[in-house]
Short mmCIF file of C-alpha atoms in Angstrom, two decimals:
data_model
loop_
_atom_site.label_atom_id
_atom_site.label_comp_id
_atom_site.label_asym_id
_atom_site.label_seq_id
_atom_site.Cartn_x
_atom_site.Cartn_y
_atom_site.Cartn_z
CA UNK A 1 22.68 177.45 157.77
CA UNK A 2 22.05 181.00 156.27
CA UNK A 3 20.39 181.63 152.79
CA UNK A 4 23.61 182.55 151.50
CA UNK A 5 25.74 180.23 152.54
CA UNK A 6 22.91 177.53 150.65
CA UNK A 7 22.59 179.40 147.56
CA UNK A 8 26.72 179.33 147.27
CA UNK A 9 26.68 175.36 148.06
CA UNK A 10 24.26 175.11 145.36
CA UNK A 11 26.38 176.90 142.84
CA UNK A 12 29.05 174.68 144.06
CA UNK A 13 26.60 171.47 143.01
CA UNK A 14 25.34 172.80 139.80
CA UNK A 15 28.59 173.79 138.53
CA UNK A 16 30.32 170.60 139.33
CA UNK A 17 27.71 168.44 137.45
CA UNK A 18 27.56 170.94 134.34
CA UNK A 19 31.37 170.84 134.14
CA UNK A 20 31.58 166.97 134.94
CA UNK A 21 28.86 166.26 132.20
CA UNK A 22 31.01 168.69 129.99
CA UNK A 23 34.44 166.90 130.21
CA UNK A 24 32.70 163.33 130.09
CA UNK A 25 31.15 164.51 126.81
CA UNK A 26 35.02 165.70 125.38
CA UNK A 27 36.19 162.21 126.62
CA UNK A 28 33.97 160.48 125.41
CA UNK A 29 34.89 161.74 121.96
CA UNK A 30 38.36 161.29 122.03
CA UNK A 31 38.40 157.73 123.38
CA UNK A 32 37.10 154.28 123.67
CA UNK A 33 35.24 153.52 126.68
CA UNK A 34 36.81 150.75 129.04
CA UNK A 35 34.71 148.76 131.02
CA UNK A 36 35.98 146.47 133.83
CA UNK A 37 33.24 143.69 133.64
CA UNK A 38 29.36 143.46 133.56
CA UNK A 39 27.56 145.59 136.28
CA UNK A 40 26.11 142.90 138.05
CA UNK A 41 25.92 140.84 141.96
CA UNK A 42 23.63 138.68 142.98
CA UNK A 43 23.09 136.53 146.63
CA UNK A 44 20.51 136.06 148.24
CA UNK A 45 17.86 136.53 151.29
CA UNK A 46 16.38 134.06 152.22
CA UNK A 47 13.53 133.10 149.64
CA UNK A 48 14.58 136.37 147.96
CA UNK A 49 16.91 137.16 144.67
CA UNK A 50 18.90 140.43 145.55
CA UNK A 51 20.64 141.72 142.34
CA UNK A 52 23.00 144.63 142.66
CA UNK A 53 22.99 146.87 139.30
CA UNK A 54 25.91 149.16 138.71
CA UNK A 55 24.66 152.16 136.80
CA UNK A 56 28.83 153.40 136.94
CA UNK A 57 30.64 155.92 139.03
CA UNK A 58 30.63 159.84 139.18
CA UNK A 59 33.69 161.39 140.42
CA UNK A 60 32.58 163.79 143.60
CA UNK A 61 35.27 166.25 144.67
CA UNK A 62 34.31 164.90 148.88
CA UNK A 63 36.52 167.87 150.27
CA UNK A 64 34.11 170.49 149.24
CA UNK A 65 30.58 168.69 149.69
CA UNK A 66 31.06 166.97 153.25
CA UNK A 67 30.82 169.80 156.13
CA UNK A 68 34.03 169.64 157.53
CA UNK A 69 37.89 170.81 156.80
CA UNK A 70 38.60 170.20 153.43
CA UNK A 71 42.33 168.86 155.36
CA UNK A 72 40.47 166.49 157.43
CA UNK A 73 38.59 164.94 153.99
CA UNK A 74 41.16 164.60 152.44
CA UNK A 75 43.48 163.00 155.18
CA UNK A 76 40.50 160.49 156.23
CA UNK A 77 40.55 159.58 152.19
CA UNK A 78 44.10 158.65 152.16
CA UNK A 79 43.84 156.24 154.86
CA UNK A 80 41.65 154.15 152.36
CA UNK A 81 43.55 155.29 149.36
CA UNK A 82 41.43 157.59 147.90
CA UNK A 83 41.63 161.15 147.05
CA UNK A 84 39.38 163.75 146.56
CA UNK A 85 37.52 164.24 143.73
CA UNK A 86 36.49 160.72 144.60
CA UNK A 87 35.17 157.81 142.07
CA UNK A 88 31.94 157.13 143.72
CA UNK A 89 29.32 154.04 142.66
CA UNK A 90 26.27 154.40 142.14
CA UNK A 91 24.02 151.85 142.34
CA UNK A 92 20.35 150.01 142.04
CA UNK A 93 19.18 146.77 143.61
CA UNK A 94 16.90 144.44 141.95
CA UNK A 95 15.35 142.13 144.32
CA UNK A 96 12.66 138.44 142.96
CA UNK A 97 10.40 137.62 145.85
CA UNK A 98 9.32 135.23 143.53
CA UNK A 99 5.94 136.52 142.94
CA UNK A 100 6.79 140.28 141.76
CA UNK A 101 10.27 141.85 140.72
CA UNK A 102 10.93 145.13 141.89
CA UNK A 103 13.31 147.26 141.25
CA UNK A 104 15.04 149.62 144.04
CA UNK A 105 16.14 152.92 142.07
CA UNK A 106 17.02 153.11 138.29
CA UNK A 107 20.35 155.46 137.81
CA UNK A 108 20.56 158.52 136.42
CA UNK A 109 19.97 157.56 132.88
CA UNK A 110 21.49 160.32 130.36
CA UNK A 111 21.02 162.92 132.90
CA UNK A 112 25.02 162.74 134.02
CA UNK A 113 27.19 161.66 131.54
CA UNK A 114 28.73 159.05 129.97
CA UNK A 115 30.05 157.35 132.99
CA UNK A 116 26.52 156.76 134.50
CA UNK A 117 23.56 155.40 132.86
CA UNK A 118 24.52 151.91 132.50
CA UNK A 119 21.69 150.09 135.05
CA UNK A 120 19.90 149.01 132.17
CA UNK A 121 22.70 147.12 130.44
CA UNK A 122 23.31 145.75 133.75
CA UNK A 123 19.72 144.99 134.04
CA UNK A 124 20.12 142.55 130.95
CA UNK A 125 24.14 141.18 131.75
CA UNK A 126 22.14 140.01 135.13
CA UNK A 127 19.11 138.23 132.03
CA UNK A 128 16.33 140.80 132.89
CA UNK A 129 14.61 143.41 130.82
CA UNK A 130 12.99 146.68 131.84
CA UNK A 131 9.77 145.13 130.38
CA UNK A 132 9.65 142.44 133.30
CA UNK A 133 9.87 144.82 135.89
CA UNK A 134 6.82 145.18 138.12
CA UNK A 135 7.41 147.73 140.79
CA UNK A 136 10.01 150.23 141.10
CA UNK A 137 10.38 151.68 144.45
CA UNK A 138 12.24 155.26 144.48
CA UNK A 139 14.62 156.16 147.74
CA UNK A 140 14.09 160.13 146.59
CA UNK A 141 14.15 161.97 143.32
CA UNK A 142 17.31 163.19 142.61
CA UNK A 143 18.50 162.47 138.90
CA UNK A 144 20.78 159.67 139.96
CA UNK A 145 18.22 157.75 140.93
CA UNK A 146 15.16 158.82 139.17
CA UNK A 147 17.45 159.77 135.68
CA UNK A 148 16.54 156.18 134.36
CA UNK A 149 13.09 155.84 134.53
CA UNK A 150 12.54 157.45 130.85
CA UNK A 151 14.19 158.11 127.87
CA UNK A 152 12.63 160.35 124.83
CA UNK A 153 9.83 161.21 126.93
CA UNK A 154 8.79 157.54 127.34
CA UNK A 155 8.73 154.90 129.81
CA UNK A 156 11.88 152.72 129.97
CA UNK A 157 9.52 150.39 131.98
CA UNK A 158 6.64 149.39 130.59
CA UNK A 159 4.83 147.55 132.94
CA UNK A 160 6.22 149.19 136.37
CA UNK A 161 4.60 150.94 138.99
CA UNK A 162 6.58 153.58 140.34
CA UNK A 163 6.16 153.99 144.62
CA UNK A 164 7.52 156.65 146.37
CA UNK A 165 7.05 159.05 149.51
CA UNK A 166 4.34 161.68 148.42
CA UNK A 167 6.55 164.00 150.19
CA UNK A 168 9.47 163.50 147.25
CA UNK A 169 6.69 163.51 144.40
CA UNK A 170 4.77 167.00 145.95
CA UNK A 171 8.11 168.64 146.34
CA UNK A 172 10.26 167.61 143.40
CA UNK A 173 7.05 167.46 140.57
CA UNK A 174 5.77 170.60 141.61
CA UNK A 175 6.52 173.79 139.39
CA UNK A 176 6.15 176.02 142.42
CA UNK A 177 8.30 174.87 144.31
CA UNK A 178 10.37 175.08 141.30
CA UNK A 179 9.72 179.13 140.75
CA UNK A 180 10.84 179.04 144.43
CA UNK A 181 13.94 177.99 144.32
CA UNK A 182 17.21 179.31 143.66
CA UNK A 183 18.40 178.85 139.93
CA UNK A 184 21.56 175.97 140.94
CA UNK A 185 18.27 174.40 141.94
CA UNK A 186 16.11 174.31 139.10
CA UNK A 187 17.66 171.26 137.58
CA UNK A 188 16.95 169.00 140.23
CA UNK A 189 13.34 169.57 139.48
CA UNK A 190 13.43 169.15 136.20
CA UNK A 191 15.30 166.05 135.87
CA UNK A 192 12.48 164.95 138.31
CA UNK A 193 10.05 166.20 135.96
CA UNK A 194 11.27 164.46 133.26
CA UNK A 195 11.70 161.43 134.60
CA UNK A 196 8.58 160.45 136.60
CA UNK A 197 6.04 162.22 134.51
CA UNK A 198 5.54 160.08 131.13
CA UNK A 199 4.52 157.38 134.51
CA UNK A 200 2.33 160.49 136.16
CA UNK A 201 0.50 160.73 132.89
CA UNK A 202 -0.55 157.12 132.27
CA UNK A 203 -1.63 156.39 136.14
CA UNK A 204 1.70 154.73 136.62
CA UNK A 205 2.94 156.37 140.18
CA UNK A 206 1.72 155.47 143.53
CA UNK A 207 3.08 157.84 146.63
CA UNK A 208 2.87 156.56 149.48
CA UNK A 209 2.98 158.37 152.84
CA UNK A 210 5.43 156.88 155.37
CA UNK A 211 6.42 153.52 156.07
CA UNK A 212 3.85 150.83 155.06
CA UNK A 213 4.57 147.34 153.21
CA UNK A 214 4.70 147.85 149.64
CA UNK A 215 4.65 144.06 148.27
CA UNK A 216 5.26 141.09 150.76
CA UNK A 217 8.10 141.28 152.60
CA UNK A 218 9.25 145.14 151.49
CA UNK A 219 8.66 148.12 153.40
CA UNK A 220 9.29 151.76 153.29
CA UNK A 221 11.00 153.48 156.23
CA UNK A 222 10.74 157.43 156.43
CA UNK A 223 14.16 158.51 156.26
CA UNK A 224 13.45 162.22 155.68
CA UNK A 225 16.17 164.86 155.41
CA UNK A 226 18.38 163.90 152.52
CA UNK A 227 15.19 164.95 150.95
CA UNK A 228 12.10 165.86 151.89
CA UNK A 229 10.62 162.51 151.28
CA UNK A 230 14.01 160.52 151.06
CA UNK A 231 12.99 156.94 152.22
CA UNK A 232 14.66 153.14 152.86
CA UNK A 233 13.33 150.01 152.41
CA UNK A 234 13.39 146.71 154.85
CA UNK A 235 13.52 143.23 153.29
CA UNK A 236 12.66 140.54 155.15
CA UNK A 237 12.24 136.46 154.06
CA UNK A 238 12.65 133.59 156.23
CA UNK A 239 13.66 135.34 158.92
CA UNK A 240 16.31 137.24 157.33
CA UNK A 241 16.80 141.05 156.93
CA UNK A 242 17.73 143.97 154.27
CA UNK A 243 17.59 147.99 154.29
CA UNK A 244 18.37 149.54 150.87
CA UNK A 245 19.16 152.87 152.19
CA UNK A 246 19.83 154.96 149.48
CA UNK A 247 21.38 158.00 150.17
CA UNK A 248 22.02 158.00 153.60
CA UNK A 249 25.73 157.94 153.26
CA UNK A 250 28.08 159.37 149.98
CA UNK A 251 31.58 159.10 151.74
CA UNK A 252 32.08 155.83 153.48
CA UNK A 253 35.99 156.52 154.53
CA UNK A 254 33.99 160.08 156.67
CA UNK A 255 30.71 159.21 157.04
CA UNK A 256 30.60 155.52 159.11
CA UNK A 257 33.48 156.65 161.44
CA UNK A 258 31.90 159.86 161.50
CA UNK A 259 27.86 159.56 160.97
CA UNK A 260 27.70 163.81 161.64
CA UNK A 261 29.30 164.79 158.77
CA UNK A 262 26.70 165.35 156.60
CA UNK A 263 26.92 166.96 152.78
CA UNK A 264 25.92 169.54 150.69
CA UNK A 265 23.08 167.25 148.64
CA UNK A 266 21.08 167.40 152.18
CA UNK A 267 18.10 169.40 151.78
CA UNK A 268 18.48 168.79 155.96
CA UNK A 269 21.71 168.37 157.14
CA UNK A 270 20.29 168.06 160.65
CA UNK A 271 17.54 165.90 160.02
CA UNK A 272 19.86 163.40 157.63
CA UNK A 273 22.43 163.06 160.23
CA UNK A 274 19.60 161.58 162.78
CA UNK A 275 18.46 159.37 160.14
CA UNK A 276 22.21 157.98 159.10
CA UNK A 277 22.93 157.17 162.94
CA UNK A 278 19.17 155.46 163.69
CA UNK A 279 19.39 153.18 160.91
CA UNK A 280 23.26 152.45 161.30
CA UNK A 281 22.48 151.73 164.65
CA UNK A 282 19.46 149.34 164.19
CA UNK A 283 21.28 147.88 161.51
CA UNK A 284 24.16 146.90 163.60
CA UNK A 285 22.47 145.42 166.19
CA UNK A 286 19.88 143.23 163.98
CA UNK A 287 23.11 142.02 162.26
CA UNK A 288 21.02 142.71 158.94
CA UNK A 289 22.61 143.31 155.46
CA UNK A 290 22.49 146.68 154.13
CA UNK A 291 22.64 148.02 150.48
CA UNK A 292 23.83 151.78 150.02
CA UNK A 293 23.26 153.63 146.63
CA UNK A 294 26.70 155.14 146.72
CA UNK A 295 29.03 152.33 148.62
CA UNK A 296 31.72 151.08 146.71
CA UNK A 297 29.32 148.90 144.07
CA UNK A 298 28.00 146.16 145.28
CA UNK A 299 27.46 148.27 147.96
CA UNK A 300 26.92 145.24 150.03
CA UNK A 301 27.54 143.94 153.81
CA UNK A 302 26.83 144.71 156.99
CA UNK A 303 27.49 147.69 159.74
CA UNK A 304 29.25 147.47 163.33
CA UNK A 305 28.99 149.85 165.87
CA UNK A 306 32.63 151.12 167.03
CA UNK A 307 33.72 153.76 169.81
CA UNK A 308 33.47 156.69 167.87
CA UNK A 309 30.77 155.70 165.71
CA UNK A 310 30.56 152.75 162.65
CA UNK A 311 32.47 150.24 160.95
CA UNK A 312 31.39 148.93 157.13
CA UNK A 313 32.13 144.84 156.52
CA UNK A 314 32.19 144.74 152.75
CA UNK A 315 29.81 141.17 151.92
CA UNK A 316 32.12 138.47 151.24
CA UNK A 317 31.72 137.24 147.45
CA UNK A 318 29.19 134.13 148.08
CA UNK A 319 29.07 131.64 144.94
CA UNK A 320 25.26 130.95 144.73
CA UNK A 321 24.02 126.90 144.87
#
């Protein structure tokens, strides 16, 4: 992809979010919020607690971000009934091994608008507070997943250690690489910045390099090309399996049917469109559950592999005993 064409994608991206923020702020003053119900799932794996947190939906406009004809989005989105710009989840997952909670991802905080930021209300519908968090593992620091870690310049979590790939924390903390970039770019770094740093200056932020067990019974898998360090983690206990893949996928109606399509948030198309289709893959033939940051919340259940590429089987709603 030429320079140009890059630079015009990000103006595309940075313009969306500053006019989304925008119109959520004149919303928000001129009526009530409505909420459907508290932003909370929870099953479990094995020996293992898995809690999906809604931090609330962004609406995406799919036809312009995902590489293909705008036509073809859009017609793919009405076969699910959806339409472009498209209501899109994002979420966290909180998983008890019973020894340590951690905490996969924390929402964008009050980096995106009224109609995000809502993981830690979630957090406490599900009976949890940010202070009994004890490691928080980060997929890749954009500001929908890193926006929550702080507020005020302070730690929302006060006794969490934050893991992730030292790929994502070199890159994305690093004010060179912020003089480097293009100006639609500069506020991905700083909504980094903001967020992990209060954690950087008290000792608080481990980066790991790779894939390596993090507590027992979670791993990291390098998934680079969303981001430079973009990573997923495996869950295993008693013989049963997770990933939490974050980003690997914004646009489920395009992107299981069609794991090539990649979008404009992919610092490598190339290299995120290898990832998507290895871990789809291995996921559908270890029959293991999967947890995606931007399926439809809980973003929950389980892949098949198809002719012409994946199928998603929402998790059916389990009662817990």
């Amino acid at each position: 992809m030429k320079t140009t064409n890059i630079t015009r994608r990000l103006l595309l991206i940075q313009g969306f979010v500053v006019g989304l923020t925008l119109s959520f702020q004149v919303l928000s003053n001129e009526e009530p919020e409505r909420a459907s119900s508290a932003g909370f799932y929870r099953t479990l794996l094995g020996q293992f607690e898995i809690t999906a947190l809604s931090d609330g939906t962004v609406d995406l406009p799919m036809d312009k971000l995902l590489h293909q004809e705008s036509n073809k989005t859009q017609a793919q989105l009405t076969q699910v009934f959806l339409s472009s710009p498209t209501e899109t989840s994002v979420n966290g997952y909180l998983v008890n091994t019973g020894d340590e909670l951690v905490l996969v991802d924390t929402g964008a905080g009050k980096l995106y608008g009224p109609t995000l930021g809502k993981l830690i209300t979630s957090l406490q519908a599900a009976g949890y507070e940010s202070s009994d968090v004890d490691h928080i593992l980060i997929t890749h620091l954009h500001a929908d997943h890193v926006g929550g870690l702080a507020r005020d310049g302070k730690r929302v979590f006060p006794n969490a250690t934050i893991h992730a790939d030292k790929r994502d924390l070199d890159f994305w903390l690093s004010e060179i690489e912020m003089n480097k970039a293009p100006d639609a770019q500069k506020g991905f770094f700083q909504g980094a910045m903001a967020s992990l740093n209060p954690y950087v200056l008290d000792n608080k932020v481990d980066g790991f390099d790779g894939s390596q067990q993090i507590v027992p019974g979670i791993s990291t898998d390098a998934t680079y090309g969303h981001t430079p360090g973009h990573t997923s983690y495996h869950m295993q206990s008693n013989g049963q399996e997770m990933w939490i893949i974050g980003d690997l996928i914004h646009a489920p109606a395009v992107q299981f049917p069609h794991p090539d399509i990649t979008i404009d948030f992919d610092s490598n198309p190339e290299e995120a469109q290898k990832q998507r289709s290895r871990i789809f893959q291995q996921v559908a033939n270890s029959k293991a559950l999967m947890a995606g940051a931007h399926l439809q919340f809980p973003g929950l259940g389980h892949v098949r592999k198809v002719e012409t590429g994946f199928e998603w089987i929402p998790t059916n709603y389990q009662r817990l005993r």
